C-alpha positions as MATLAB code, in Angstrom:
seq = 'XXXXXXXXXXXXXXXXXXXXXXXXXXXXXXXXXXXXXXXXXXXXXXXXXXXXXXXXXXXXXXXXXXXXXXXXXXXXXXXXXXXXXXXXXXXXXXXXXXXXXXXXXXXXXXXXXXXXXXXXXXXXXXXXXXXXXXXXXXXXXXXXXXXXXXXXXXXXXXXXXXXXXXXXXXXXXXXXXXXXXXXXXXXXXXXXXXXXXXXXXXXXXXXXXXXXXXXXXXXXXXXXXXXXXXXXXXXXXXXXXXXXXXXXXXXXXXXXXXXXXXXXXXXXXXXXXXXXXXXXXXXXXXXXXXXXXXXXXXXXXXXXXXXXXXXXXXXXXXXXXXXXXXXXXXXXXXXXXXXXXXXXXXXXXXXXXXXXXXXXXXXXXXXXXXXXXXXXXXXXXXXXXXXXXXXXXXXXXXXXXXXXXXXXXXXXXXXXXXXXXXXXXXXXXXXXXXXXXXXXXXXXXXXXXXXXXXXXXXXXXXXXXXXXXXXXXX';
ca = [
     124.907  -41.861  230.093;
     125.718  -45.649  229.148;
     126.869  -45.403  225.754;
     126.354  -49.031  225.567;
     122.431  -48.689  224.926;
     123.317  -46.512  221.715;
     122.164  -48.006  218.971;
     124.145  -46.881  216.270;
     122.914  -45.817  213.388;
     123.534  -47.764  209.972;
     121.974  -46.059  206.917;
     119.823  -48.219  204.249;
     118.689  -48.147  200.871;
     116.171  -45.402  201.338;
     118.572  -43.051  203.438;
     120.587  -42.844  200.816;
     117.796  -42.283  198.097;
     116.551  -39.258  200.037;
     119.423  -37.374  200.379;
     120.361  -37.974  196.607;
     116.963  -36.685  195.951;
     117.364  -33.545  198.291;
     121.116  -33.301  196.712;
     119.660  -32.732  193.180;
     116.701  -30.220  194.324;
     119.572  -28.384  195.748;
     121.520  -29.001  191.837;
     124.523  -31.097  193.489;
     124.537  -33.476  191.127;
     128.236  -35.372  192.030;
     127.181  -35.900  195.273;
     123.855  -36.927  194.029;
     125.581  -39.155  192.325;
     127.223  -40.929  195.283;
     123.927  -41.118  197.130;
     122.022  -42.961  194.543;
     125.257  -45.082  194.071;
     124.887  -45.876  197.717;
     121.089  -46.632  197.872;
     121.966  -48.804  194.698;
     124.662  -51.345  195.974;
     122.437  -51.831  199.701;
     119.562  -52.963  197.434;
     120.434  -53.325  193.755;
     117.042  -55.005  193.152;
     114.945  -51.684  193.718;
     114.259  -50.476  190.403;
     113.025  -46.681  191.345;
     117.221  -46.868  193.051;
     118.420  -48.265  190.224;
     116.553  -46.193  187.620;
     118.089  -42.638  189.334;
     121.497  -43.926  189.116;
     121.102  -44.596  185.785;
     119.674  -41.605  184.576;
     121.998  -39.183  186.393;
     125.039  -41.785  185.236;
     123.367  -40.714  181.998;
     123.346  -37.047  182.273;
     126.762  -36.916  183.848;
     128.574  -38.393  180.713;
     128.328  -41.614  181.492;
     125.893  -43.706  179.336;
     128.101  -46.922  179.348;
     128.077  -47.882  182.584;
     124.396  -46.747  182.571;
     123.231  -48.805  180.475;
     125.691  -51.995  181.851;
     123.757  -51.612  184.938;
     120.048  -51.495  183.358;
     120.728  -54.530  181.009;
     122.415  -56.391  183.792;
     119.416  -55.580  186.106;
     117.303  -56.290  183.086;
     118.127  -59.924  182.981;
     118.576  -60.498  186.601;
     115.075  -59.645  186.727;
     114.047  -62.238  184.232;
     113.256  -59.381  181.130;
     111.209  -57.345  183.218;
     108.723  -55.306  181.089;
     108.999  -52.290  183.327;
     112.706  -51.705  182.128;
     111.488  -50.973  179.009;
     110.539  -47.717  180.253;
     114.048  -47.061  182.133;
     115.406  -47.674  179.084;
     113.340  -45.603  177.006;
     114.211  -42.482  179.799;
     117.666  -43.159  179.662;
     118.192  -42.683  176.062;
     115.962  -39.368  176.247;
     118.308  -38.609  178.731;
     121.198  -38.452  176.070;
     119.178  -37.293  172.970;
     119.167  -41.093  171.793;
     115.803  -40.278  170.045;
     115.794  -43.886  168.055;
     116.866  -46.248  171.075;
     114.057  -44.287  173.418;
     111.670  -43.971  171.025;
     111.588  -48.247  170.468;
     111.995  -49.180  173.985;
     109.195  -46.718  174.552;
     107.329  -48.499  172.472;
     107.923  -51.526  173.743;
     106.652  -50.340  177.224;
     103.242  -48.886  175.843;
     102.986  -52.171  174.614;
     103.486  -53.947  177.589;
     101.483  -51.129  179.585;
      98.835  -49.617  177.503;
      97.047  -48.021  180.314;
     100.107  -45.468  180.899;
      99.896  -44.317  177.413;
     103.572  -43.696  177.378;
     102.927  -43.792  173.825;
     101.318  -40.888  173.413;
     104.147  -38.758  175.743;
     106.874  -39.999  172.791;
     104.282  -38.809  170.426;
     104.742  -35.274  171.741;
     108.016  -35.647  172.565;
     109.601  -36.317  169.324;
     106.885  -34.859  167.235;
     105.592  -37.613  165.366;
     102.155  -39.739  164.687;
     102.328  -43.033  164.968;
      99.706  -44.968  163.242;
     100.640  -48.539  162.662;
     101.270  -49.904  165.959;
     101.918  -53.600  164.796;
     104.524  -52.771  162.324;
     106.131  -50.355  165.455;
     106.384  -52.918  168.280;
     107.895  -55.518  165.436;
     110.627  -52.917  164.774;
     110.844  -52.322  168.489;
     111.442  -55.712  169.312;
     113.978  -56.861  166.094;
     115.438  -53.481  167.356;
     115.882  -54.243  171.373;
     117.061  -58.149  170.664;
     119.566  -57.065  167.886;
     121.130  -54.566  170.583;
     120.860  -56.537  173.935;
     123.026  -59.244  172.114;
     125.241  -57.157  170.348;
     126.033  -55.574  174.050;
     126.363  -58.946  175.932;
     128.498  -60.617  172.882;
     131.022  -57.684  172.984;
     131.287  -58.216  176.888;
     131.664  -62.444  176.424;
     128.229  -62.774  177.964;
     127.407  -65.233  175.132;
     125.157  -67.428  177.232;
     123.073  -64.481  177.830;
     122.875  -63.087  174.125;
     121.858  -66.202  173.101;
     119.256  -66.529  176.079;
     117.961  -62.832  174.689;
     117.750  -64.440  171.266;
     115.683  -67.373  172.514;
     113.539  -64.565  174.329;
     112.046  -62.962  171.306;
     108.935  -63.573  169.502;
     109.462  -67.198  168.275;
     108.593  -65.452  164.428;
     110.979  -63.171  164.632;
     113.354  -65.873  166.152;
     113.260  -67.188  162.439;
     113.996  -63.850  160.177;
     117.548  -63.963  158.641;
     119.646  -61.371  161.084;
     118.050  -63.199  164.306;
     119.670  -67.046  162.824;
     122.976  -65.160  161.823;
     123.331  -63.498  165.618;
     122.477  -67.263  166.705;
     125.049  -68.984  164.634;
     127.972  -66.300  165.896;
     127.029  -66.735  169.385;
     126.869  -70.637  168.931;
     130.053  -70.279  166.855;
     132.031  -68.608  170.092;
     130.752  -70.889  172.337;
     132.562  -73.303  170.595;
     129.346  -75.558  169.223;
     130.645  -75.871  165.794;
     127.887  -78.963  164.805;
     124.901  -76.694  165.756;
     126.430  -73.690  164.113;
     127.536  -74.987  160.887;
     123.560  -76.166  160.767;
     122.179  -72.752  160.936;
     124.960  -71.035  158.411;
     124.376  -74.357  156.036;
     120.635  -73.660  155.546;
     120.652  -69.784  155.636;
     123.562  -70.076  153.048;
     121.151  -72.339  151.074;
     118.505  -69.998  151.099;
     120.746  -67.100  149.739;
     124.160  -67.754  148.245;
     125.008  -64.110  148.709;
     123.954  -63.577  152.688;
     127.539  -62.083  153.533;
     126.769  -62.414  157.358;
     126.370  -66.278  156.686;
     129.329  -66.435  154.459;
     131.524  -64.565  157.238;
     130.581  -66.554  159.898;
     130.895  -69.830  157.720;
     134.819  -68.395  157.027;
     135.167  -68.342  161.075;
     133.680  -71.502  161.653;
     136.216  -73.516  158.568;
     139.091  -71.545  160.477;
     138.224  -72.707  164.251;
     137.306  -76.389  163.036;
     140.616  -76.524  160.926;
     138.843  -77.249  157.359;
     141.922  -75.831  155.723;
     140.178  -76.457  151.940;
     136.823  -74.981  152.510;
     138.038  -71.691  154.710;
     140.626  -71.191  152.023;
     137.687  -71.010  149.163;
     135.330  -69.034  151.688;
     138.385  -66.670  152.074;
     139.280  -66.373  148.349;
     135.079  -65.097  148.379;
     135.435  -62.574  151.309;
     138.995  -61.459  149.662;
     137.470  -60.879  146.497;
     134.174  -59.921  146.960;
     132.237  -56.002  146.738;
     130.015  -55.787  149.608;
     126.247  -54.708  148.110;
     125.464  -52.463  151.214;
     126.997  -50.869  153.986;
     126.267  -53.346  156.222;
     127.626  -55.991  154.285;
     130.839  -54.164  154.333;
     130.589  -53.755  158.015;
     130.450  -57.313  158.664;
     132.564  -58.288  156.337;
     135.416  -56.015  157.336;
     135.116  -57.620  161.422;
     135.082  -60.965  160.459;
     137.998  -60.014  157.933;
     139.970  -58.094  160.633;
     139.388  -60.853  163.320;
     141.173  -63.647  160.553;
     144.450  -61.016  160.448;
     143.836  -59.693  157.493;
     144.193  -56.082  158.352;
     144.704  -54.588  154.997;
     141.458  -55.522  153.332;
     139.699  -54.682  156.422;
     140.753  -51.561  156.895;
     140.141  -50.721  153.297;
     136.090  -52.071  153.971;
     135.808  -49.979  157.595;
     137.440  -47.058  157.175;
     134.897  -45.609  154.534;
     132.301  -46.133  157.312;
     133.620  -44.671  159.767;
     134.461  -41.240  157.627;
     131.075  -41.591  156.418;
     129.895  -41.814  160.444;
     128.471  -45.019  159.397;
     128.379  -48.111  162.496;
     130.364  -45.721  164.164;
     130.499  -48.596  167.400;
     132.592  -50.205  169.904;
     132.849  -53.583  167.179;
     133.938  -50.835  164.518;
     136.764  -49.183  166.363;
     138.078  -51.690  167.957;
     138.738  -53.475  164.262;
     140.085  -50.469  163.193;
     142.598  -49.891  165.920;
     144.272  -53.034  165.258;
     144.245  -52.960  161.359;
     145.400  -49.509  161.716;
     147.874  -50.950  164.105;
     148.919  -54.020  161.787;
     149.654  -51.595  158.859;
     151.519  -49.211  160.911;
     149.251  -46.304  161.201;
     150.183  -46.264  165.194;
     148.778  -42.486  166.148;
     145.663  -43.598  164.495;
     145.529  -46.839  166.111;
     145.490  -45.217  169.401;
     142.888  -42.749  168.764;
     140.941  -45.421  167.505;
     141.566  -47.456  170.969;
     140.817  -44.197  172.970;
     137.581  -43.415  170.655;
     136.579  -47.320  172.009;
     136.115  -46.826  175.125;
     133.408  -44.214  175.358;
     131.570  -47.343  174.603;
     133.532  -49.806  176.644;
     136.553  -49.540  178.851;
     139.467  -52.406  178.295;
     142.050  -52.724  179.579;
     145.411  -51.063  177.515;
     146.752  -54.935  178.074;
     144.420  -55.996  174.759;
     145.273  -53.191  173.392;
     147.276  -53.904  169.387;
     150.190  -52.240  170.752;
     150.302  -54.925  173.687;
     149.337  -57.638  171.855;
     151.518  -56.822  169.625;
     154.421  -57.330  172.282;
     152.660  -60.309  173.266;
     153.263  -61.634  169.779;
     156.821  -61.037  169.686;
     156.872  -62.558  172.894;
     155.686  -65.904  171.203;
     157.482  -65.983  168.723;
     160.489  -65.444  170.892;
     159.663  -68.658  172.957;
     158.874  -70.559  169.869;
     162.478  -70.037  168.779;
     163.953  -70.675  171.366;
     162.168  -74.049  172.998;
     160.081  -75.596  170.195;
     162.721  -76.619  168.251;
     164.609  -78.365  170.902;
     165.327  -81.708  170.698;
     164.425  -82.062  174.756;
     160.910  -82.829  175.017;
     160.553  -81.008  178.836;
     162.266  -78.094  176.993;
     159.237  -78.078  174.692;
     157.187  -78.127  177.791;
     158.946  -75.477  179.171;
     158.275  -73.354  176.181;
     154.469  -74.008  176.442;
     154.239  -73.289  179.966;
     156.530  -69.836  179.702;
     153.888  -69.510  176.470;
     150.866  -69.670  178.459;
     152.248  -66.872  180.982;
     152.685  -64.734  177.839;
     149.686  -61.948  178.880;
     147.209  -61.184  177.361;
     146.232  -65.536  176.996;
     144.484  -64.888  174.180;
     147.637  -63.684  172.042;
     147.996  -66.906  170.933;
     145.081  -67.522  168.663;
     145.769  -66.833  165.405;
     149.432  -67.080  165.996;
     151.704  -68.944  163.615;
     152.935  -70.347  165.907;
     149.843  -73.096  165.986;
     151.371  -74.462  162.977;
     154.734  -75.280  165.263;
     152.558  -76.625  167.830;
     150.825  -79.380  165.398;
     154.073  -80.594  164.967;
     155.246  -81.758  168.289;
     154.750  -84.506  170.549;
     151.516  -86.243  171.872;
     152.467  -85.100  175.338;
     152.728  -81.438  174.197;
     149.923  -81.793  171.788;
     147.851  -83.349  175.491;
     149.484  -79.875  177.186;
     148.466  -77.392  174.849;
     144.931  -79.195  174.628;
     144.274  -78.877  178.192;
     145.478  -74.784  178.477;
     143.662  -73.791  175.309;
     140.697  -76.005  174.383;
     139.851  -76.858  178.056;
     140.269  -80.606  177.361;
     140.955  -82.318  180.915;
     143.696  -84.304  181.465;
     145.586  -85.253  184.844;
     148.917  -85.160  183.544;
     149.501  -81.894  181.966;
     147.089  -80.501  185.395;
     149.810  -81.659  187.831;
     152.461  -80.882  185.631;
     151.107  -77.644  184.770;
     149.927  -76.273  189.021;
     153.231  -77.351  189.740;
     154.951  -74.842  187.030;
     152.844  -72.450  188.570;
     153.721  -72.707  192.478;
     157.504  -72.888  191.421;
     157.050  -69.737  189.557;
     155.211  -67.717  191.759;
     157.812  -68.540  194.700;
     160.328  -67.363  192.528;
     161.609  -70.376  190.835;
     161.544  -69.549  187.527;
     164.775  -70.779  185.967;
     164.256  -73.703  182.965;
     166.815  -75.695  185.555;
     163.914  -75.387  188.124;
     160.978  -76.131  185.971;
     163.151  -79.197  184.072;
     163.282  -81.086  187.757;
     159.999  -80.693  188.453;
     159.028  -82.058  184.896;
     161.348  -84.997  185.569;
     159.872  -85.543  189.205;
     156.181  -85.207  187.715;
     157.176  -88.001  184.736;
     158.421  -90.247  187.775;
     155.021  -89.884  189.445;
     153.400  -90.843  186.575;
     155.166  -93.685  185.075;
     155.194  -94.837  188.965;
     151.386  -94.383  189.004;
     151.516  -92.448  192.404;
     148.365  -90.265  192.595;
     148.960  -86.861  194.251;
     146.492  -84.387  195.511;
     148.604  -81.822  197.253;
     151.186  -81.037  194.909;
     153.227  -78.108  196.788;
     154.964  -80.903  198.943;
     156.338  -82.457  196.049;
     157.118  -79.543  194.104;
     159.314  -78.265  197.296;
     161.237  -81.797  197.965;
     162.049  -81.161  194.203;
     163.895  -78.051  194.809;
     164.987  -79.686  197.872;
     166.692  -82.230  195.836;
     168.275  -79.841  193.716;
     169.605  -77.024  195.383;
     171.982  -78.750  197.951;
     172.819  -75.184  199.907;
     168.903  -74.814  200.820;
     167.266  -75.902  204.184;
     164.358  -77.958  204.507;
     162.680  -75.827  206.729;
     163.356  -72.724  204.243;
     161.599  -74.508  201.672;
     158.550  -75.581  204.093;
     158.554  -71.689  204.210;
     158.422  -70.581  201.612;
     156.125  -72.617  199.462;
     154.011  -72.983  203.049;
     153.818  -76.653  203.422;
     153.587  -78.771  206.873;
     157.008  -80.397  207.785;
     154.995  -83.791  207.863;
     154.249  -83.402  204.501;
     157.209  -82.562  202.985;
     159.374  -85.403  204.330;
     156.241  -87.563  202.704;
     157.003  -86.220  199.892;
     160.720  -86.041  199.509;
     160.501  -90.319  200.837;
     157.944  -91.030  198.040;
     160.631  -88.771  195.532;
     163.849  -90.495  196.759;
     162.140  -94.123  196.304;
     161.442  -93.330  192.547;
     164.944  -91.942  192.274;
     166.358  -95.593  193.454;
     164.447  -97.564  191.265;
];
């Protein structure tokens, strides 16, 4: 027999959908499991694959991930109506009566003719008689929680997008402008935010969720005098509801100021009140902050049954991150050497995680240097580009990850990126140069060790160490 006219056989989509089906007839549910998971990654745009992942993801424990893959589905398919209905299923799945009952809704809607409606009817027991007022509830409902989901995973572009989805009336009510401002507010557009919280705060002088996010948006645009009288408000202030209290206590807890916000969340959460990924994860690092550390972790641990991080954002490692800072800021910020400074900023922005550094002190330091520190920090943090502190910056980086991490080592390559500059010699393929650096410096290395080990072409590196050794004689 020539094996060569085999055809071997490669399973698809559908393959692995059958057997997942004939797996849970036969009430083998993990390997189910890793069927469906199969059919779903050959063709994750087949919803009926899709939908039995989800469900059994569901049933098995895991509504998280569940639901990450139906919403992320759900907008790759441009809002699909028909996922109303996987949704609705999937929350039945779980007991979720509210969430399924809504996004039921929502899908009878859409799809009269299936009269889904009347299966939640006798499901849950109830008689629904004003349909209007339903679907309106369904949809302030379905937005409110599609952006909450996608702004707790940075998705901001696509909460917003789920904002600007809804029924342009309901675009307009109070909650649905708030949502808008915070996701504007992240995104950095201050000017379009401060519009939105201006007029809603207008409207109502006591609209916490405006206040709050007004309090963020002084602190990220530096308007020391106004965030210190929105602060003295939120300090001071006895929230009217629960979900006043809720918000306030975030926003509260996000500005460092653990005490007061765990004194606003912790009610809640003993009362089983917002009991939610937001909620915890505010509480785990005010508990942290005040030094409540076994509660703090069972806080963190309670988190991620709605979302896994990562222990590295974690209090307890930001925490270490923080001391971390504040080490560096001792020890380089002060100096008189202005590469020593840079130094410090670079070893800074290696500090993991990167985002330890907002709300830092240490800002205040940083507002005191240099222009050319000022330029550096700019460029790592606010994403401002500049050539300079790019070159200077890549080359930091390729000396460090090849094991050159001394200040000595970074402090020639500073000195060796100034000459560039003040020499106005443009550079594209910075390795070379950063190698004839070390070259220069260590006097017991080879050449051809060097070409090694930061994996540059001999032709190159003489180039470079030439164009180096010129700006050294002049």
């Amino acid at each position: 027999m020539n094996n060569s006219k085999i055809i071997p056989f490669q399973p698809d989509g559908a393959f692995h959908f059958r057997q997942g089906m004939k797996k849970i007839e036969q009430n083998k549910k993990s390997e189910a499991l890793q069927s469906f998971e199969k059919a779903f990654d050959l063709e994750p745009d087949n919803l009926s694959y899709m939908a039995q992942y989800a469900y059994l993801l569901a049933e098995r424990g895991q509504l998280a991930y569940a639901e990450k893959i139906v919403i992320d589905q759900f907008i790759q398919h441009q809002y699909d109506a028909e996922f109303y209905f996987i949704f609705s299923q999937m929350y039945m799945i779980v007991g979720d009566a509210n969430k399924s009952f809504l996004f039921g809704m929502k899908f009878s809607d859409k799809f009269p003719d299936e009269n889904y409606d009347e299966e939640l009817e006798n499901v849950f027991e109830i008689d629904v008689d004003e349909s209007e007022d339903v679907i309106e509830e369904a949809d302030i409902f379905i937005t409110s929680h599609l952006f909450q989901y996608l702004f707790m995973n940075a998705r901001i572009d696509d909460a917003l997008d789920v904002l600007n989805a809804a029924p342009i009336h309901l675009q307009e009510i109070k909650e649905f402008r708030n949502l808008k401002a915070m996701g504007l507010l992240f995104m950095n557009r201050f000017e379009e935010a401060h519009i939105i919280l201006e007029q809603l705060l207008e409207e109502d002088k006591t609209d916490m969720h405006a206040l709050s996010h007004m309090t963020l948006l002084y602190y990220h645009t530096d308007a020391r005098e106004e965030y210190d009288n929105a602060m003295q408000k939120l300090a001071v202030v006895q929230p009217l509801n629960d979900d006043d209290q809720f918000k306030i206590g975030l926003v509260l807890n996000f500005l460092r100021k653990h005490e007061r916000s765990y004194e606003l969340l912790f009610p809640l959460y003993k009362k089983g009140q917002f009991i939610s990924f937001q909620l915890l994860h505010a509480l785990s690092h005010s508990a942290y902050e005040l030094g409540h550390i076994d509660e703090s972790r069972n806080f963190w641990e309670k988190m991620q049954q709605f979302h896994t991080v990562p222990e590295l954002y974690s209090p307890w490692e930001k925490g270490h991150a923080t001391n971390e800072i504040s080490s560096i800021e001792q020890d380089y910020f002060f100096d008189d050497d202005l590469y020593m400074r840079l130094i410090g900023i670079y070893r800074m922005s290696r500090v993991k995680p990167f985002e330890a550094i907002y709300g830092h002190p240490v800002w205040n330091t940083l507002e005191s240097l240099g222009d050319l520190e000022k330029i550096y920090v700019s460029w790592l943090y606010k994403e401002v580009h500049f050539r300079r502190p790019e070159t200077m910056h890549h080359g930091l980086n390729i000396l460090y990850e090849n094991g050159f991490t001394s200040d000595d080592d970074m402090y020639t390559w500073l000195i060796i990126v100034s000459l560039l500059y003040e020499a106005k010699v443009e550079i594209d393929d910075i390795a070379p140069y950063v190698a004839a650096s070390m070259y220069q410096m260590y006097e017991n290395v080879t050449k051809k060790s060097l070409q090694e080990a930061f994996q540059v072409s001999r032709y190159k590196f003489e180039k470079a160490l030439r164009v180096i050794s010129k700006l050294h004689e002049k």
